[in-house]
Short mmCIF file of C-alpha atoms in Angstrom, two decimals:
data_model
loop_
_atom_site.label_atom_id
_atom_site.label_comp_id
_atom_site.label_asym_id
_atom_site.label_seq_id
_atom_site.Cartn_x
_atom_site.Cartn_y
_atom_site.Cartn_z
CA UNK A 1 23.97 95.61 97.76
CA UNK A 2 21.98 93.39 95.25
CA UNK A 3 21.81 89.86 96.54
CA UNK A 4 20.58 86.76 94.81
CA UNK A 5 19.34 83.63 97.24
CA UNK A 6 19.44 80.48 95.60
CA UNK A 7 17.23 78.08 97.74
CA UNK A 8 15.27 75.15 96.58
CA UNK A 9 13.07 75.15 100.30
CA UNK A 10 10.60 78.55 100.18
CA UNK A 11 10.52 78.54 104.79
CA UNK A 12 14.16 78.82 104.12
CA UNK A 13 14.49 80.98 101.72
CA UNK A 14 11.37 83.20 103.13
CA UNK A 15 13.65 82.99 106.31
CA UNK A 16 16.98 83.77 104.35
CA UNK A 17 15.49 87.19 102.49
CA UNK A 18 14.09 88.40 106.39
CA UNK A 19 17.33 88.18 107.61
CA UNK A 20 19.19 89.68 104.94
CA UNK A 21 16.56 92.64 105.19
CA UNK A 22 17.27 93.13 108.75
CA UNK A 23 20.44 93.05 109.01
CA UNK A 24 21.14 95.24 105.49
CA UNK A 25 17.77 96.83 104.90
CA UNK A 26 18.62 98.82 102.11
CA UNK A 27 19.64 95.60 99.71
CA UNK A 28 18.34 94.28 97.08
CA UNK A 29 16.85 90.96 96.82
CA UNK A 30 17.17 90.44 93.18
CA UNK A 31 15.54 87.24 92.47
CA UNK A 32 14.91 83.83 94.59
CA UNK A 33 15.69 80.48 92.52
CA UNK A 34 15.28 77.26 93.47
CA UNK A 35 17.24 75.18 91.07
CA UNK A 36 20.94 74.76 88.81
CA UNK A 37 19.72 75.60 85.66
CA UNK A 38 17.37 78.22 86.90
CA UNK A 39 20.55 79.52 88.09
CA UNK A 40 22.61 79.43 84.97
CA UNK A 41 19.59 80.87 83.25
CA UNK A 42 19.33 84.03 85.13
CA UNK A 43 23.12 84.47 85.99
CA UNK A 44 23.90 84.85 81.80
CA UNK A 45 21.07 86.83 81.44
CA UNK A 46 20.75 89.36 84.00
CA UNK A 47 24.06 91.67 85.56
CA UNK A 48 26.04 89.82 87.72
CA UNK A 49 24.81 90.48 91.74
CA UNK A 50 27.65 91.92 94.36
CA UNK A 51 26.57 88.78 96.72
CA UNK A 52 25.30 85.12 96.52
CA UNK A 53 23.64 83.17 99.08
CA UNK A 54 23.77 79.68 97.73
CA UNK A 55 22.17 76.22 99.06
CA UNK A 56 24.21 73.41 98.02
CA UNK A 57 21.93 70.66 97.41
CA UNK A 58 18.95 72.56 94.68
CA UNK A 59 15.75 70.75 93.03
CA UNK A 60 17.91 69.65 90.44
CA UNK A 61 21.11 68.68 91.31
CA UNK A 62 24.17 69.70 93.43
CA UNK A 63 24.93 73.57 93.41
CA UNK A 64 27.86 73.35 92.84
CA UNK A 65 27.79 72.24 88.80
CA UNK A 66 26.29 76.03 88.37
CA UNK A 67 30.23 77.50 88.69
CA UNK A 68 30.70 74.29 86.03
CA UNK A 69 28.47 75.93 83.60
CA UNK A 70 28.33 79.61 83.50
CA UNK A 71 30.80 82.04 85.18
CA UNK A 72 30.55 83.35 88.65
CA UNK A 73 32.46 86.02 89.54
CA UNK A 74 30.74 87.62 92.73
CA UNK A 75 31.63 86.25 96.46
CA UNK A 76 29.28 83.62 97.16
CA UNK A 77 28.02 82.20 100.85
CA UNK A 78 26.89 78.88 100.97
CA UNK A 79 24.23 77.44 103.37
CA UNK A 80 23.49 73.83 103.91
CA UNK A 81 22.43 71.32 106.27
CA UNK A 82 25.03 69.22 105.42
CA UNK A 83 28.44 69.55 106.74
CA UNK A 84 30.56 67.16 103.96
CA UNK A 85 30.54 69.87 101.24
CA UNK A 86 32.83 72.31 102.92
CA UNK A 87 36.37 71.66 101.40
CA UNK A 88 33.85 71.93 98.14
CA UNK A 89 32.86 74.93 98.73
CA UNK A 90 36.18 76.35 99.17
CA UNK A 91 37.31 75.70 95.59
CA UNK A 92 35.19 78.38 94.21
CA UNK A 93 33.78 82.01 95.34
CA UNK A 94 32.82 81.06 98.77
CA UNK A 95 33.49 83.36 101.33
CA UNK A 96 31.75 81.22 103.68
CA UNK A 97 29.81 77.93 104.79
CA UNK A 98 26.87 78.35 106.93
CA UNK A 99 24.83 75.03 108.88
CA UNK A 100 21.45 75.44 108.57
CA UNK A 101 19.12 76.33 110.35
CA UNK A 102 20.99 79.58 109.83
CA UNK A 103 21.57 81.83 113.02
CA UNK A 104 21.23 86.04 112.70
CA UNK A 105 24.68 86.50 114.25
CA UNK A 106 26.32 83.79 112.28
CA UNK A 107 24.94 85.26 108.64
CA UNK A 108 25.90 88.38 109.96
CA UNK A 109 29.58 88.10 110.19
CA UNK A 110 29.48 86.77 106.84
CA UNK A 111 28.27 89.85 105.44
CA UNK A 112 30.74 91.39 107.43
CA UNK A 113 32.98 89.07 105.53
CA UNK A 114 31.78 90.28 102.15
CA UNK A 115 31.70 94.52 103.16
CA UNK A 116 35.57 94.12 103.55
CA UNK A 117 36.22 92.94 100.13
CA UNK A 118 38.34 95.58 98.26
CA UNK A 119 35.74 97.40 96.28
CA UNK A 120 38.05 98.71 93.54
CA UNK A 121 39.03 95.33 92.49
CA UNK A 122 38.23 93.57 89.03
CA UNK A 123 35.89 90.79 89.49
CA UNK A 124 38.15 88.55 87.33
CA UNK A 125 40.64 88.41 90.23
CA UNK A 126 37.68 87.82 92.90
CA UNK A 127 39.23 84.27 93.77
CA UNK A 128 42.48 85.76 94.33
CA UNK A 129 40.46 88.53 96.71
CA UNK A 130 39.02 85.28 98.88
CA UNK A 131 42.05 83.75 99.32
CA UNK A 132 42.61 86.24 102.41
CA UNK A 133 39.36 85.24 103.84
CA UNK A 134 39.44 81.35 104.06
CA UNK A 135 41.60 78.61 104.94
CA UNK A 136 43.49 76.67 102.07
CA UNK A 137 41.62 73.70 102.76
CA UNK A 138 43.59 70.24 103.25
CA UNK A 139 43.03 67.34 101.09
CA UNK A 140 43.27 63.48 102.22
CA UNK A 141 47.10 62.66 102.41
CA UNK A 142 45.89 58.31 102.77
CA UNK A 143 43.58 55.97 102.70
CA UNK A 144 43.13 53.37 105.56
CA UNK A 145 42.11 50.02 103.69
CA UNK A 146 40.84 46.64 105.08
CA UNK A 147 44.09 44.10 104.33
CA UNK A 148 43.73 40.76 104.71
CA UNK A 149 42.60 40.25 108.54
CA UNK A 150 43.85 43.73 108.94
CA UNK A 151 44.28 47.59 108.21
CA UNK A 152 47.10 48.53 105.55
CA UNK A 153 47.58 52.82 104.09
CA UNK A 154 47.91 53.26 100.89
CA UNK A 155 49.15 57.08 99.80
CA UNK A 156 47.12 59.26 97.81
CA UNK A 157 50.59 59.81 95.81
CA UNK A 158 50.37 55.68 94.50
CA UNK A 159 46.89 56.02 92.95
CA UNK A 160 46.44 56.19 89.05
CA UNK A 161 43.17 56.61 89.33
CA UNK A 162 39.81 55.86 91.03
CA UNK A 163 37.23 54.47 89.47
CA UNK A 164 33.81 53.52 89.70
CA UNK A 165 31.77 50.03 89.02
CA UNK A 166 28.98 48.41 90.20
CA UNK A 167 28.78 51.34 92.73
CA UNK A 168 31.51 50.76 94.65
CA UNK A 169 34.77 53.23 93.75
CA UNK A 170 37.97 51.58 93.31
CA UNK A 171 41.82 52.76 93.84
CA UNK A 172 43.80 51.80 90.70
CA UNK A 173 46.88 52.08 92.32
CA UNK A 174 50.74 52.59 89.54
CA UNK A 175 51.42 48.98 90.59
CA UNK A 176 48.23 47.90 88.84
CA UNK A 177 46.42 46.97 92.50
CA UNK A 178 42.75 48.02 92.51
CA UNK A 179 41.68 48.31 95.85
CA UNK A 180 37.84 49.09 96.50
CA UNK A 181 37.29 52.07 99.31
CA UNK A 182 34.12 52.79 100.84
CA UNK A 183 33.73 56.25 99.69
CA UNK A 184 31.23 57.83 97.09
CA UNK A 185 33.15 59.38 94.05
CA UNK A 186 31.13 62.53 94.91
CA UNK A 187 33.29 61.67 98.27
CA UNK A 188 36.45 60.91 96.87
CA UNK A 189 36.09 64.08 94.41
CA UNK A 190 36.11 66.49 97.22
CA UNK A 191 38.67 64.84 99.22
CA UNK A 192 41.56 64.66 96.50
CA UNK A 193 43.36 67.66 95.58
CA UNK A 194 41.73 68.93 92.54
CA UNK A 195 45.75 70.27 91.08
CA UNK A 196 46.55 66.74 91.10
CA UNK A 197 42.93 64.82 90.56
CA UNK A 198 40.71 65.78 87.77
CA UNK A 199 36.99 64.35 87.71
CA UNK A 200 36.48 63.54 83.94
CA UNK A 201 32.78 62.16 84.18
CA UNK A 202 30.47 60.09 87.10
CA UNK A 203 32.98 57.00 86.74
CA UNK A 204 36.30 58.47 87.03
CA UNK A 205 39.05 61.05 88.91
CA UNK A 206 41.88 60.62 86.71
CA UNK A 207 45.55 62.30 86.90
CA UNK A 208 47.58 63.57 84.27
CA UNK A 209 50.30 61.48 85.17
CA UNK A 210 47.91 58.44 84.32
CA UNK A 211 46.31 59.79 80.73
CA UNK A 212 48.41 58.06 77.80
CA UNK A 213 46.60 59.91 75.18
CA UNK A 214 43.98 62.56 74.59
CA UNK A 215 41.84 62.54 71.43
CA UNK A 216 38.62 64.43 70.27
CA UNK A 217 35.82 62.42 70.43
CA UNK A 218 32.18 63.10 68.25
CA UNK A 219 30.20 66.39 69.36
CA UNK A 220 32.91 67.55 70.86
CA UNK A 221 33.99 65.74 73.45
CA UNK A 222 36.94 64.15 74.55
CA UNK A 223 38.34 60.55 74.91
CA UNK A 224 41.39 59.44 77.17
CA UNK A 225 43.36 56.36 77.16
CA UNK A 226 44.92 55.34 80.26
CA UNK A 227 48.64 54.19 80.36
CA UNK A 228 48.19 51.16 82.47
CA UNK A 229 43.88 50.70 82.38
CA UNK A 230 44.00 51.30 78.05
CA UNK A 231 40.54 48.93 78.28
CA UNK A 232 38.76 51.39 80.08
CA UNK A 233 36.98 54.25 78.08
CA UNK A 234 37.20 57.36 79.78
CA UNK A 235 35.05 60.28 77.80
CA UNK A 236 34.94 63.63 79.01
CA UNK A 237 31.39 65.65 78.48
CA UNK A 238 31.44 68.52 75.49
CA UNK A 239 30.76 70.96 79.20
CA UNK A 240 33.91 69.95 80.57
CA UNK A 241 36.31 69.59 77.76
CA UNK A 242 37.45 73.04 78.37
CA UNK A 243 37.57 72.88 81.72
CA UNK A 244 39.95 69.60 80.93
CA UNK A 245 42.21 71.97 79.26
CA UNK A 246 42.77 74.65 81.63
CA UNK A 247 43.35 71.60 83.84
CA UNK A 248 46.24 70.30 81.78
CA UNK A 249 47.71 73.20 80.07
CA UNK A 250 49.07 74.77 83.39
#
């Protein structure tokens, strides 16, 4: 079993590699790396491992933008000491989520977890493999809102878009309402259904029902007019623009 630890904290990961030893002491610790692009690096240049063990939040940025840039096709555990990434963590290979400070018994039945993955399988079908191990996670039907000296709900099915300005994210809701939420896009992106919700850059999670056009923008990246927002100038990163794609063309 060749296992790569991605850990930005060297206790924890000095911690992480003892366990793993103990409880499988014939694997391979291939490589400790403490950051996302670390991680890209060595993940298109060296053979894919069978297992990752994954912090979330690295030296450079959220873990998570490594399955944005390369391809990961092995089972991944994540480990983290916070709790808010775990519907995250579910859209990719994660075959599970463990709290930190991470407990023997706990990492344990993850790698239990991992042993009863169909061997034989091709990796390209890994995240249909998971789907047998984890819970399709649930994704935020409503939002509660402060209404005049009151509470109103507003369904997830009435927003355009959501937005972001001045650092406060906003509902643009089909009726043309903006209505500003106290959630963090970062938030907001893991809480909305990524079929229907689709986050283009930092500033906005737009639909497909809300995109009037789609047009190629300089070095390769993409621009998007919104039916009822056409001031706003949504671009979409050269990285992504594929990813866009897929998104749409499905």
């Amino acid at each position: 079993m060749r296992i790569l630890i991605v850990e930005d904290e060297s206790i924890n990961a000095s911690r992480l590699k003892r366990l793993l030893l103990e409880l499988e002491p014939v694997c391979e610790i291939v490589n400790i790396i403490d950051t996302v692009d670390g991680s890209v690096a060595w993940l298109e240049s060296n053979e894919m491992p069978d297992l990752i063990t994954m912090d979330i939040r690295l030296a450079d940025g959220i873990s998570f933008s490594i399955f944005e840039k390369t391809a990961v096709t092995c089972p991944v555990i994540f480990t983290t000491a916070y709790d808010e990434y775990a519907v995250r963590a579910f859209k990719v290979n994660s075959i599970d989520y463990l709290m930190k400070p991470i407990e023997k018994n706990e990492l344990k039945t993850a790698l239990e977890k991992f042993k009863a993955l169909p061997k034989t399988q091709n990796s390209n079908d890994i995240s249909e493999i998971l789907k047998g191990f984890i819970n399709k996670p649930s994704y935020r039907l409503r939002f509660l809102v402060n209404y005049r000296d009151g509470y109103k709900s507003v369904n997830v099915s009435d927003i355009d878009f959501v937005y972001s300005e001045f650092k406060t994210s906003h509902l643009f809701l089909k009726d043309t309402t903006i209505i500003p939420v106290a959630h963090t896009m970062e938030e907001l992106d893991e809480e909305l259904d990524p079929d229907i919700f689709f986050r283009a850059n930092r500033q906005f999670l737009i639909r497909a029902e809300s995109i009037k056009s789609i047009s190629n923008y300089f070095n390769s990246k993409l621009k998007i007019e919104l039916k009822r927002a056409p001031q706003q100038e949504v671009i979409i990163s050269r990285e992504k623009a594929s990813l866009f794609k897929v998104w749409m063309d499905r």
